[in-house]
Amino acid sequence: MKIEKVAIVGAGTIGRGWIPLFARAGLRVSVHDTCSDNRDAALAAAKQTLHDLAGFGLVDDPEAVFRLIEPVSSLEAVLDGAQYAQESAPEQVPVQRDILARIDAIADPHAIVSTSCSSLDPIEIFERVGRPERCIVVHPFNPPHLLPLLELLPGPGTSAQTLAATYDFMRLLGQSPVILRKFVPGYVVNRLQAAVVNEAMNLVGQGVISPTDLDMCMTESLGRRWAFIGPFETMDLNADTGIEGYAERYGKSYVELGADMVSDRPWSKEAVSAVVAARRDLVPLEGLGDRRTWRDRQLMQMLVSPLRTHEQSAVVAEYQV
Amino acid sequence: MKIEKVAIVGAGTIGRGWIPLFARAGLRVSVHDTCSDNRDAALAAAKQTLHDLAGFGLVDDPEAVFRLIEPVSSLEAVLDGAQYAQESAPEQVPVQRDILARIDAIADPHAIVSTSCSSLDPIEIFERVGRPERCIVVHPFNPPHLLPLLELLPGPGTSAQTLAATYDFMRLLGQSPVILRKFVPGYVVNRLQAAVVNEAMNLVGQGVISPTDLDMCMTESLGRRWAFIGPFETMDLNADTGIEGYAERYGKSYVELGADMVSDRPWSKEAVSAVVAARRDLVPLEGLGDRRTWRDRQLMQMLVSPLRTHEQSAVVAEYQV
């Protein structure tokens, strides 16, 4: 089935992030939110984003793309004629269970039903759908038009066909989907982030380093590499004998460092206060909006820069079902 | 004291990385290694690096810069007239203790004596120096002309003046020094890296995700942000109420994820084998050299790109002693 119309169900921070991505690809995008103010704000945000993207040459005609977006007032209307639904309602099991069951009941029987969930177990949220084979978690990073990664997490009933079709669809949109083979709390990316953040809080709390210097530790070393080579490739390139030699030589010391960390201790009040003070010293609360704009422009710059090539062909081959 | 000549003591992988950095700044750089082949290879590598940097406009006249580098045959010769010594001998306590004591005995009494150590405790390695006040750890990331971060770790006897002078000197060279206020195993950066790598191995070992997809999780989301904003700023920009609101709302879930991780378990054989197989499938061992060249060119591109500005002035002010 060719996807020509996408339904956005829920247009809060997460849901609205999807809109420019689909519209930019020439798809019709229908938008519904139980709060019409939310929906209207989402359209205004989409317009702004499309113009920003045009400034970087990432969209040709922002107004023409914007005309593909249609606000609607009911779940029936948003799903009508859609071959793909992206649901981004609040992330609570009862809410997700209910809205996914309703979408499943109304949508075209062949439509893909996906949820933007970032942490819930598919077993729980897909419990009441009639056609679990076409349901899947597609977890975006905000905003998806700037951060290409998507975590695809099938439920126990999701068909291989739905997984493959969703994967291919997202690749066509220019995204970088990865497939999670089983549920773990936090999925993958948020676990990696938590590993860093918990240790960062721990180091600040212990008085080892200032929060600003901690941030610099990331941006001036690790982060520069991880922007285009992942942690495994980083190690692979750091030994003449590749990752096999690296693991043999340094594996033990990584585990010893791990043993020295305490990852389950609540962030100390002192650590949080130090981080807050350092951040507010650099950027006052009222300056965060401008700084976010700056961040997004940096990310756009990265998208258009010659940096980065990755081995997509091998990855795609692996997932052909 | 003005620094005009730098002594490179030990010209292995780490020691040689420093050479282009000092020479590019117009300093005379004297190079010694107990193995003369090592020293000669270091000079050849420096020449190549200077030409690579010239290709990106980061060095004007590579041959003129190269003429500032002088290979010598003794510890006395390398230290003669040097105001700064960078020692990069093998990282073992007895070796470091011995070589630092010898450098301290020979060097100009006002020279700064620094070691590239990446993990040892300054209390142990500076134990036998006569002038602990001028000794300091300056841990680089390889190669330092591409990764600006330096971890500065004073010992208990290091003077505030030595710390400030080393900090300022490194800033003048264009580096991004941070100050560690106390010793912890692995210092800061390698702990953050270990936190990510241990969890990455754990996720691959559990069969949650493929190694190639795990790497993509980093490069297509977290890494793109961390290349120019650190983990604290990332959180600060992710909530309207800044990091204070973010910590209140999400702190508990970070700690819950941390509690779900097992950071002290040895990397499983299955995980390492899966990572090796995935890497070798993408890049054969004999292709790693070319891939390293590509990585370094990406890092040079990042250095010259308009990306990134950080709040150096505030940081410098904080450290004026």
mmCIF file with all atom_site columns, N, CA and C in Angstrom, chain A residues 233-297:
data_model
loop_
_atom_site.group_PDB
_atom_site.id
_atom_site.type_symbol
_atom_site.label_atom_id
_atom_site.label_alt_id
_atom_site.label_comp_id
_atom_site.label_asym_id
_atom_site.label_entity_id
_atom_site.label_seq_id
_atom_site.pdbx_PDB_ins_code
_atom_site.Cartn_x
_atom_site.Cartn_y
_atom_site.Cartn_z
_atom_site.occupancy
_atom_site.B_iso_or_equiv
_atom_site.pdbx_formal_charge
_atom_site.auth_seq_id
_atom_site.auth_comp_id
_atom_site.auth_asym_id
_atom_site.auth_atom_id
_atom_site.pdbx_PDB_model_num
ATOM 1   N N  . GLU A 1 233 ? 32.437 1.965  16.964 1.00 0.00 ? 233 GLU A N  1
ATOM 2   C CA . GLU A 1 233 ? 33.407 2.325  15.926 1.00 0.00 ? 233 GLU A CA 1
ATOM 3   C C  . GLU A 1 233 ? 34.551 3.142  16.525 1.00 0.00 ? 233 GLU A C  1
ATOM 4   N N  . THR A 1 234 ? 34.238 3.999  17.503 1.00 0.00 ? 234 THR A N  1
ATOM 5   C CA . THR A 1 234 ? 35.291 4.779  18.161 1.00 0.00 ? 234 THR A CA 1
ATOM 6   C C  . THR A 1 234 ? 36.378 3.856  18.714 1.00 0.00 ? 234 THR A C  1
ATOM 7   N N  . MET A 1 235 ? 35.976 2.792  19.401 1.00 0.00 ? 235 MET A N  1
ATOM 8   C CA . MET A 1 235 ? 36.951 1.856  19.953 1.00 0.00 ? 235 MET A CA 1
ATOM 9   C C  . MET A 1 235 ? 37.662 1.090  18.837 1.00 0.00 ? 235 MET A C  1
ATOM 10  N N  . ASP A 1 236 ? 36.899 0.736  17.820 1.00 0.00 ? 236 ASP A N  1
ATOM 11  C CA . ASP A 1 236 ? 37.461 -0.033 16.705 1.00 0.00 ? 236 ASP A CA 1
ATOM 12  C C  . ASP A 1 236 ? 38.618 0.725  16.045 1.00 0.00 ? 236 ASP A C  1
ATOM 13  N N  . LEU A 1 237 ? 38.486 2.047  15.964 1.00 0.00 ? 237 LEU A N  1
ATOM 14  C CA . LEU A 1 237 ? 39.519 2.857  15.307 1.00 0.00 ? 237 LEU A CA 1
ATOM 15  C C  . LEU A 1 237 ? 40.648 3.216  16.266 1.00 0.00 ? 237 LEU A C  1
ATOM 16  N N  . ASN A 1 238 ? 40.473 2.905  17.551 1.00 0.00 ? 238 ASN A N  1
ATOM 17  C CA . ASN A 1 238 ? 41.481 3.306  18.540 1.00 0.00 ? 238 ASN A CA 1
ATOM 18  C C  . ASN A 1 238 ? 42.522 2.237  18.838 1.00 0.00 ? 238 ASN A C  1
ATOM 19  N N  . ALA A 1 239 ? 42.541 1.161  18.080 1.00 0.00 ? 239 ALA A N  1
ATOM 20  C CA . ALA A 1 239 ? 43.584 0.143  18.259 1.00 0.00 ? 239 ALA A CA 1
ATOM 21  C C  . ALA A 1 239 ? 43.938 -0.402 16.884 1.00 0.00 ? 239 ALA A C  1
ATOM 22  N N  . ASP A 1 240 ? 45.218 -0.661 16.675 1.00 0.00 ? 240 ASP A N  1
ATOM 23  C CA . ASP A 1 240 ? 45.663 -1.183 15.378 1.00 0.00 ? 240 ASP A CA 1
ATOM 24  C C  . ASP A 1 240 ? 44.994 -2.509 15.072 1.00 0.00 ? 240 ASP A C  1
ATOM 25  N N  . THR A 1 241 ? 44.651 -3.236 16.131 1.00 0.00 ? 241 THR A N  1
ATOM 26  C CA . THR A 1 241 ? 44.053 -4.554 15.962 1.00 0.00 ? 241 THR A CA 1
ATOM 27  C C  . THR A 1 241 ? 42.530 -4.485 16.028 1.00 0.00 ? 241 THR A C  1
ATOM 28  N N  . GLY A 1 242 ? 41.973 -3.271 15.910 1.00 0.00 ? 242 GLY A N  1
ATOM 29  C CA . GLY A 1 242 ? 40.523 -3.138 15.883 1.00 0.00 ? 242 GLY A CA 1
ATOM 30  C C  . GLY A 1 242 ? 39.892 -3.394 17.239 1.00 0.00 ? 242 GLY A C  1
ATOM 31  N N  . ILE A 1 243 ? 38.580 -3.505 17.221 1.00 0.00 ? 243 ILE A N  1
ATOM 32  C CA . ILE A 1 243 ? 37.819 -3.666 18.461 1.00 0.00 ? 243 ILE A CA 1
ATOM 33  C C  . ILE A 1 243 ? 38.205 -4.952 19.191 1.00 0.00 ? 243 ILE A C  1
ATOM 34  N N  . GLU A 1 244 ? 38.611 -5.993 18.439 1.00 0.00 ? 244 GLU A N  1
ATOM 35  C CA . GLU A 1 244 ? 38.975 -7.246 19.116 1.00 0.00 ? 244 GLU A CA 1
ATOM 36  C C  . GLU A 1 244 ? 40.180 -7.021 20.028 1.00 0.00 ? 244 GLU A C  1
ATOM 37  N N  . GLY A 1 245 ? 41.187 -6.307 19.495 1.00 0.00 ? 245 GLY A N  1
ATOM 38  C CA . GLY A 1 245 ? 42.367 -6.011 20.302 1.00 0.00 ? 245 GLY A CA 1
ATOM 39  C C  . GLY A 1 245 ? 42.043 -5.029 21.420 1.00 0.00 ? 245 GLY A C  1
ATOM 40  N N  . TYR A 1 246 ? 41.195 -4.073 21.096 1.00 0.00 ? 246 TYR A N  1
ATOM 41  C CA . TYR A 1 246 ? 40.825 -3.054 22.078 1.00 0.00 ? 246 TYR A CA 1
ATOM 42  C C  . TYR A 1 246 ? 40.108 -3.704 23.271 1.00 0.00 ? 246 TYR A C  1
ATOM 43  N N  . ALA A 1 247 ? 39.170 -4.602 22.976 1.00 0.00 ? 247 ALA A N  1
ATOM 44  C CA . ALA A 1 247 ? 38.394 -5.259 24.040 1.00 0.00 ? 247 ALA A CA 1
ATOM 45  C C  . ALA A 1 247 ? 39.316 -6.074 24.943 1.00 0.00 ? 247 ALA A C  1
ATOM 46  N N  . GLU A 1 248 ? 40.283 -6.737 24.324 1.00 0.00 ? 248 GLU A N  1
ATOM 47  C CA . GLU A 1 248 ? 41.202 -7.568 25.099 1.00 0.00 ? 248 GLU A CA 1
ATOM 48  C C  . GLU A 1 248 ? 42.062 -6.694 26.009 1.00 0.00 ? 248 GLU A C  1
ATOM 49  N N  . ARG A 1 249 ? 42.502 -5.563 25.454 1.00 0.00 ? 249 ARG A N  1
ATOM 50  C CA . ARG A 1 249 ? 43.442 -4.715 26.185 1.00 0.00 ? 249 ARG A CA 1
ATOM 51  C C  . ARG A 1 249 ? 42.746 -3.850 27.236 1.00 0.00 ? 249 ARG A C  1
ATOM 52  N N  . TYR A 1 250 ? 41.577 -3.297 26.895 1.00 0.00 ? 250 TYR A N  1
ATOM 53  C CA . TYR A 1 250 ? 40.964 -2.300 27.779 1.00 0.00 ? 250 TYR A CA 1
ATOM 54  C C  . TYR A 1 250 ? 39.639 -2.727 28.409 1.00 0.00 ? 250 TYR A C  1
ATOM 55  N N  . GLY A 1 251 ? 39.075 -3.851 27.948 1.00 0.00 ? 251 GLY A N  1
ATOM 56  C CA . GLY A 1 251 ? 37.759 -4.270 28.446 1.00 0.00 ? 251 GLY A CA 1
ATOM 57  C C  . GLY A 1 251 ? 37.700 -4.290 29.970 1.00 0.00 ? 251 GLY A C  1
ATOM 58  N N  . LYS A 1 252 ? 38.741 -4.846 30.569 1.00 0.00 ? 252 LYS A N  1
ATOM 59  C CA . LYS A 1 252 ? 38.745 -4.987 32.021 1.00 0.00 ? 252 LYS A CA 1
ATOM 60  C C  . LYS A 1 252 ? 38.693 -3.612 32.702 1.00 0.00 ? 252 LYS A C  1
ATOM 61  N N  . SER A 1 253 ? 39.432 -2.644 32.164 1.00 0.00 ? 253 SER A N  1
ATOM 62  C CA . SER A 1 253 ? 39.472 -1.341 32.843 1.00 0.00 ? 253 SER A CA 1
ATOM 63  C C  . SER A 1 253 ? 38.133 -0.608 32.695 1.00 0.00 ? 253 SER A C  1
ATOM 64  N N  . TYR A 1 254 ? 37.415 -0.847 31.589 1.00 0.00 ? 254 TYR A N  1
ATOM 65  C CA . TYR A 1 254 ? 36.069 -0.264 31.465 1.00 0.00 ? 254 TYR A CA 1
ATOM 66  C C  . TYR A 1 254 ? 35.154 -0.823 32.560 1.00 0.00 ? 254 TYR A C  1
ATOM 67  N N  . VAL A 1 255 ? 35.246 -2.119 32.762 1.00 0.00 ? 255 VAL A N  1
ATOM 68  C CA . VAL A 1 255 ? 34.373 -2.747 33.751 1.00 0.00 ? 255 VAL A CA 1
ATOM 69  C C  . VAL A 1 255 ? 34.758 -2.288 35.163 1.00 0.00 ? 255 VAL A C  1
ATOM 70  N N  . GLU A 1 256 ? 36.061 -2.104 35.399 1.00 0.00 ? 256 GLU A N  1
ATOM 71  C CA . GLU A 1 256 ? 36.495 -1.583 36.706 1.00 0.00 ? 256 GLU A CA 1
ATOM 72  C C  . GLU A 1 256 ? 35.945 -0.170 36.940 1.00 0.00 ? 256 GLU A C  1
ATOM 73  N N  . LEU A 1 257 ? 35.975 0.651  35.891 1.00 0.00 ? 257 LEU A N  1
ATOM 74  C CA . LEU A 1 257 ? 35.389 1.996  36.041 1.00 0.00 ? 257 LEU A CA 1
ATOM 75  C C  . LEU A 1 257 ? 33.893 1.887  36.318 1.00 0.00 ? 257 LEU A C  1
ATOM 76  N N  . GLY A 1 258 ? 33.234 0.986  35.594 1.00 0.00 ? 258 GLY A N  1
ATOM 77  C CA . GLY A 1 258 ? 31.801 0.784  35.810 1.00 0.00 ? 258 GLY A CA 1
ATOM 78  C C  . GLY A 1 258 ? 31.507 0.413  37.260 1.00 0.00 ? 258 GLY A C  1
ATOM 79  N N  . ALA A 1 259 ? 32.364 -0.455 37.807 1.00 0.00 ? 259 ALA A N  1
ATOM 80  C CA . ALA A 1 259 ? 32.156 -0.902 39.185 1.00 0.00 ? 259 ALA A CA 1
ATOM 81  C C  . ALA A 1 259 ? 32.342 0.248  40.171 1.00 0.00 ? 259 ALA A C  1
ATOM 82  N N  . ASP A 1 260 ? 33.107 1.267  39.757 1.00 0.00 ? 260 ASP A N  1
ATOM 83  C CA . ASP A 1 260 ? 33.360 2.412  40.635 1.00 0.00 ? 260 ASP A CA 1
ATOM 84  C C  . ASP A 1 260 ? 32.215 3.436  40.587 1.00 0.00 ? 260 ASP A C  1
ATOM 85  N N  . MET A 1 261 ? 31.262 3.231  39.676 1.00 0.00 ? 261 MET A N  1
ATOM 86  C CA . MET A 1 261 ? 30.147 4.177  39.546 1.00 0.00 ? 261 MET A CA 1
ATOM 87  C C  . MET A 1 261 ? 28.957 3.694  40.368 1.00 0.00 ? 261 MET A C  1
ATOM 88  N N  . VAL A 1 262 ? 28.150 4.642  40.807 1.00 0.00 ? 262 VAL A N  1
ATOM 89  C CA . VAL A 1 262 ? 26.929 4.284  41.529 1.00 0.00 ? 262 VAL A CA 1
ATOM 90  C C  . VAL A 1 262 ? 25.781 4.845  40.709 1.00 0.00 ? 262 VAL A C  1
ATOM 91  N N  . SER A 1 263 ? 25.140 3.993  39.927 1.00 0.00 ? 263 SER A N  1
ATOM 92  C CA . SER A 1 263 ? 24.198 4.536  38.944 1.00 0.00 ? 263 SER A CA 1
ATOM 93  C C  . SER A 1 263 ? 22.778 4.635  39.477 1.00 0.00 ? 263 SER A C  1
ATOM 94  N N  . ASP A 1 264 ? 22.515 4.090  40.665 1.00 0.00 ? 264 ASP A N  1
ATOM 95  C CA . ASP A 1 264 ? 21.128 4.074  41.138 1.00 0.00 ? 264 ASP A CA 1
ATOM 96  C C  . ASP A 1 264 ? 20.905 5.024  42.318 1.00 0.00 ? 264 ASP A C  1
ATOM 97  N N  . ARG A 1 265 ? 21.874 5.899  42.588 1.00 0.00 ? 265 ARG A N  1
ATOM 98  C CA . ARG A 1 265 ? 21.709 6.845  43.687 1.00 0.00 ? 265 ARG A CA 1
ATOM 99  C C  . ARG A 1 265 ? 20.983 8.092  43.151 1.00 0.00 ? 265 ARG A C  1
ATOM 100 N N  . PRO A 1 266 ? 19.950 8.580  43.865 1.00 0.00 ? 266 PRO A N  1
ATOM 101 C CA . PRO A 1 266 ? 19.263 9.795  43.395 1.00 0.00 ? 266 PRO A CA 1
ATOM 102 C C  . PRO A 1 266 ? 20.268 10.939 43.216 1.00 0.00 ? 266 PRO A C  1
ATOM 103 N N  . TRP A 1 267 ? 19.998 11.796 42.242 1.00 0.00 ? 267 TRP A N  1
ATOM 104 C CA . TRP A 1 267 ? 20.840 12.969 42.048 1.00 0.00 ? 267 TRP A CA 1
ATOM 105 C C  . TRP A 1 267 ? 20.850 13.763 43.362 1.00 0.00 ? 267 TRP A C  1
ATOM 106 N N  . SER A 1 268 ? 22.030 14.138 43.832 1.00 0.00 ? 268 SER A N  1
ATOM 107 C CA . SER A 1 268 ? 22.066 14.864 45.102 1.00 0.00 ? 268 SER A CA 1
ATOM 108 C C  . SER A 1 268 ? 21.551 16.293 44.904 1.00 0.00 ? 268 SER A C  1
ATOM 109 N N  . LYS A 1 269 ? 20.962 16.835 45.967 1.00 0.00 ? 269 LYS A N  1
ATOM 110 C CA . LYS A 1 269 ? 20.472 18.222 45.894 1.00 0.00 ? 269 LYS A CA 1
ATOM 111 C C  . LYS A 1 269 ? 21.606 19.170 45.555 1.00 0.00 ? 269 LYS A C  1
ATOM 112 N N  . GLU A 1 270 ? 22.798 18.900 46.116 1.00 0.00 ? 270 GLU A N  1
ATOM 113 C CA . GLU A 1 270 ? 23.953 19.751 45.881 1.00 0.00 ? 270 GLU A CA 1
ATOM 114 C C  . GLU A 1 270 ? 24.331 19.730 44.395 1.00 0.00 ? 270 GLU A C  1
ATOM 115 N N  . ALA A 1 271 ? 24.299 18.540 43.809 1.00 0.00 ? 271 ALA A N  1
ATOM 116 C CA . ALA A 1 271 ? 24.661 18.429 42.390 1.00 0.00 ? 271 ALA A CA 1
ATOM 117 C C  . ALA A 1 271 ? 23.669 19.213 41.537 1.00 0.00 ? 271 ALA A C  1
ATOM 118 N N  . VAL A 1 272 ? 22.366 18.991 41.783 1.00 0.00 ? 272 VAL A N  1
ATOM 119 C CA . VAL A 1 272 ? 21.361 19.679 40.967 1.00 0.00 ? 272 VAL A CA 1
ATOM 120 C C  . VAL A 1 272 ? 21.492 21.194 41.154 1.00 0.00 ? 272 VAL A C  1
ATOM 121 N N  . SER A 1 273 ? 21.682 21.645 42.401 1.00 0.00 ? 273 SER A N  1
ATOM 122 C CA . SER A 1 273 ? 21.823 23.088 42.629 1.00 0.00 ? 273 SER A CA 1
ATOM 123 C C  . SER A 1 273 ? 23.036 23.648 41.899 1.00 0.00 ? 273 SER A C  1
ATOM 124 N N  . ALA A 1 274 ? 24.141 22.907 41.907 1.00 0.00 ? 274 ALA A N  1
ATOM 125 C CA . ALA A 1 274 ? 25.349 23.384 41.228 1.00 0.00 ? 274 ALA A CA 1
ATOM 126 C C  . ALA A 1 274 ? 25.113 23.487 39.721 1.00 0.00 ? 274 ALA A C  1
ATOM 127 N N  . VAL A 1 275 ? 24.410 22.505 39.168 1.00 0.00 ? 275 VAL A N  1
ATOM 128 C CA . VAL A 1 275 ? 24.151 22.529 37.723 1.00 0.00 ? 275 VAL A CA 1
ATOM 129 C C  . VAL A 1 275 ? 23.220 23.690 37.382 1.00 0.00 ? 275 VAL A C  1
ATOM 130 N N  . VAL A 1 276 ? 22.170 23.859 38.184 1.00 0.00 ? 276 VAL A N  1
ATOM 131 C CA . VAL A 1 276 ? 21.228 24.961 37.939 1.00 0.00 ? 276 VAL A CA 1
ATOM 132 C C  . VAL A 1 276 ? 21.978 26.296 37.992 1.00 0.00 ? 276 VAL A C  1
ATOM 133 N N  . ALA A 1 277 ? 22.797 26.481 39.025 1.00 0.00 ? 277 ALA A N  1
ATOM 134 C CA . ALA A 1 277 ? 23.514 27.750 39.180 1.00 0.00 ? 277 ALA A CA 1
ATOM 135 C C  . ALA A 1 277 ? 24.443 28.004 37.990 1.00 0.00 ? 277 ALA A C  1
ATOM 136 N N  . ALA A 1 278 ? 25.138 26.958 37.560 1.00 0.00 ? 278 ALA A N  1
ATOM 137 C CA . ALA A 1 278 ? 26.079 27.117 36.438 1.00 0.00 ? 278 ALA A CA 1
ATOM 138 C C  . ALA A 1 278 ? 25.341 27.459 35.149 1.00 0.00 ? 278 ALA A C  1
ATOM 139 N N  . ARG A 1 279 ? 24.229 26.783 34.916 1.00 0.00 ? 279 ARG A N  1
ATOM 140 C CA . ARG A 1 279 ? 23.481 27.023 33.683 1.00 0.00 ? 279 ARG A CA 1
ATOM 141 C C  . ARG A 1 279 ? 22.877 28.426 33.687 1.00 0.00 ? 279 ARG A C  1
ATOM 142 N N  . ARG A 1 280 ? 22.264 28.819 34.821 1.00 0.00 ? 280 ARG A N  1
ATOM 143 C CA . ARG A 1 280 ? 21.628 30.140 34.870 1.00 0.00 ? 280 ARG A CA 1
ATOM 144 C C  . ARG A 1 280 ? 22.659 31.258 34.788 1.00 0.00 ? 280 ARG A C  1
ATOM 145 N N  . ASP A 1 281 ? 23.869 30.964 35.225 1.00 0.00 ? 281 ASP A N  1
ATOM 146 C CA . ASP A 1 281 ? 24.946 31.926 35.105 1.00 0.00 ? 281 ASP A CA 1
ATOM 147 C C  . ASP A 1 281 ? 25.302 32.146 33.633 1.00 0.00 ? 281 ASP A C  1
ATOM 148 N N  . LEU A 1 282 ? 25.240 31.099 32.847 1.00 0.00 ? 282 LEU A N  1
ATOM 149 C CA . LEU A 1 282 ? 25.592 31.191 31.425 1.00 0.00 ? 282 LEU A CA 1
ATOM 150 C C  . LEU A 1 282 ? 24.422 31.698 30.590 1.00 0.00 ? 282 LEU A C  1
ATOM 151 N N  . VAL A 1 283 ? 23.219 31.198 30.861 1.00 0.00 ? 283 VAL A N  1
ATOM 152 C CA . VAL A 1 283 ? 22.026 31.578 30.093 1.00 0.00 ? 283 VAL A CA 1
ATOM 153 C C  . VAL A 1 283 ? 20.860 31.750 31.065 1.00 0.00 ? 283 VAL A C  1
ATOM 154 N N  . PRO A 1 284 ? 20.328 32.961 31.187 1.00 0.00 ? 284 PRO A N  1
ATOM 155 C CA . PRO A 1 284 ? 19.167 33.125 32.074 1.00 0.00 ? 284 PRO A CA 1
ATOM 156 C C  . PRO A 1 284 ? 17.952 32.401 31.498 1.00 0.00 ? 284 PRO A C  1
ATOM 157 N N  . LEU A 1 285 ? 16.983 32.083 32.364 1.00 0.00 ? 285 LEU A N  1
ATOM 158 C CA . LEU A 1 285 ? 15.792 31.347 31.917 1.00 0.00 ? 285 LEU A CA 1
ATOM 159 C C  . LEU A 1 285 ? 15.158 31.980 30.680 1.00 0.00 ? 285 LEU A C  1
ATOM 160 N N  . GLU A 1 286 ? 15.099 33.320 30.677 1.00 0.00 ? 286 GLU A N  1
ATOM 161 C CA . GLU A 1 286 ? 14.429 33.983 29.552 1.00 0.00 ? 286 GLU A CA 1
ATOM 162 C C  . GLU A 1 286 ? 15.268 33.931 28.266 1.00 0.00 ? 286 GLU A C  1
ATOM 163 N N  . GLY A 1 287 ? 16.506 33.479 28.381 1.00 0.00 ? 287 GLY A N  1
ATOM 164 C CA . GLY A 1 287 ? 17.334 33.353 27.184 1.00 0.00 ? 287 GLY A CA 1
ATOM 165 C C  . GLY A 1 287 ? 17.312 31.956 26.571 1.00 0.00 ? 287 GLY A C  1
ATOM 166 N N  . LEU A 1 288 ? 16.612 31.021 27.223 1.00 0.00 ? 288 LEU A N  1
ATOM 167 C CA . LEU A 1 288 ? 16.627 29.630 26.736 1.00 0.00 ? 288 LEU A CA 1
ATOM 168 C C  . LEU A 1 288 ? 16.003 29.491 25.346 1.00 0.00 ? 288 LEU A C  1
ATOM 169 N N  . GLY A 1 289 ? 14.977 30.305 25.072 1.00 0.00 ? 289 GLY A N  1
ATOM 170 C CA . GLY A 1 289 ? 14.319 30.227 23.764 1.00 0.00 ? 289 GLY A CA 1
ATOM 171 C C  . GLY A 1 289 ? 15.302 30.528 22.639 1.00 0.00 ? 289 GLY A C  1
ATOM 172 N N  . ASP A 1 290 ? 16.084 31.597 22.809 1.00 0.00 ? 290 ASP A N  1
ATOM 173 C CA . ASP A 1 290 ? 17.066 31.947 21.786 1.00 0.00 ? 290 ASP A CA 1
ATOM 174 C C  . ASP A 1 290 ? 18.126 30.862 21.639 1.00 0.00 ? 290 ASP A C  1
ATOM 175 N N  . ARG A 1 291 ? 18.506 30.307 22.787 1.00 0.00 ? 291 ARG A N  1
ATOM 176 C CA . ARG A 1 291 ? 19.545 29.277 22.754 1.00 0.00 ? 291 ARG A CA 1
ATOM 177 C C  . ARG A 1 291 ? 19.025 28.021 22.038 1.00 0.00 ? 291 ARG A C  1
ATOM 178 N N  . ARG A 1 292 ? 17.717 27.728 22.216 1.00 0.00 ? 292 ARG A N  1
ATOM 179 C CA . ARG A 1 292 ? 17.121 26.593 21.500 1.00 0.00 ? 292 ARG A CA 1
ATOM 180 C C  . ARG A 1 292 ? 17.137 26.830 19.993 1.00 0.00 ? 292 ARG A C  1
ATOM 181 N N  . THR A 1 293 ? 16.831 28.069 19.602 1.00 0.00 ? 293 THR A N  1
ATOM 182 C CA . THR A 1 293 ? 16.876 28.400 18.178 1.00 0.00 ? 293 THR A CA 1
ATOM 183 C C  . THR A 1 293 ? 18.288 28.182 17.648 1.00 0.00 ? 293 THR A C  1
ATOM 184 N N  . TRP A 1 294 ? 19.279 28.638 18.437 1.00 0.00 ? 294 TRP A N  1
ATOM 185 C CA . TRP A 1 294 ? 20.682 28.450 18.053 1.00 0.00 ? 294 TRP A CA 1
ATOM 186 C C  . TRP A 1 294 ? 21.001 26.960 17.918 1.00 0.00 ? 294 TRP A C  1
ATOM 187 N N  . ARG A 1 295 ? 20.569 26.168 18.918 1.00 0.00 ? 295 ARG A N  1
ATOM 188 C CA . ARG A 1 295 ? 20.806 24.712 18.863 1.00 0.00 ? 295 ARG A CA 1
ATOM 189 C C  . ARG A 1 295 ? 20.214 24.118 17.586 1.00 0.00 ? 295 ARG A C  1
ATOM 190 N N  . ASP A 1 296 ? 18.975 24.483 17.274 1.00 0.00 ? 296 ASP A N  1
ATOM 191 C CA . ASP A 1 296 ? 18.330 23.897 16.103 1.00 0.00 ? 296 ASP A CA 1
ATOM 192 C C  . ASP A 1 296 ? 19.036 24.310 14.813 1.00 0.00 ? 296 ASP A C  1
ATOM 193 N N  . ARG A 1 297 ? 19.544 25.538 14.798 1.00 0.00 ? 297 ARG A N  1
ATOM 194 C CA . ARG A 1 297 ? 20.268 25.949 13.583 1.00 0.00 ? 297 ARG A CA 1
ATOM 195 C C  . ARG A 1 297 ? 21.575 25.187 13.455 1.00 0.00 ? 297 ARG A C  1
#
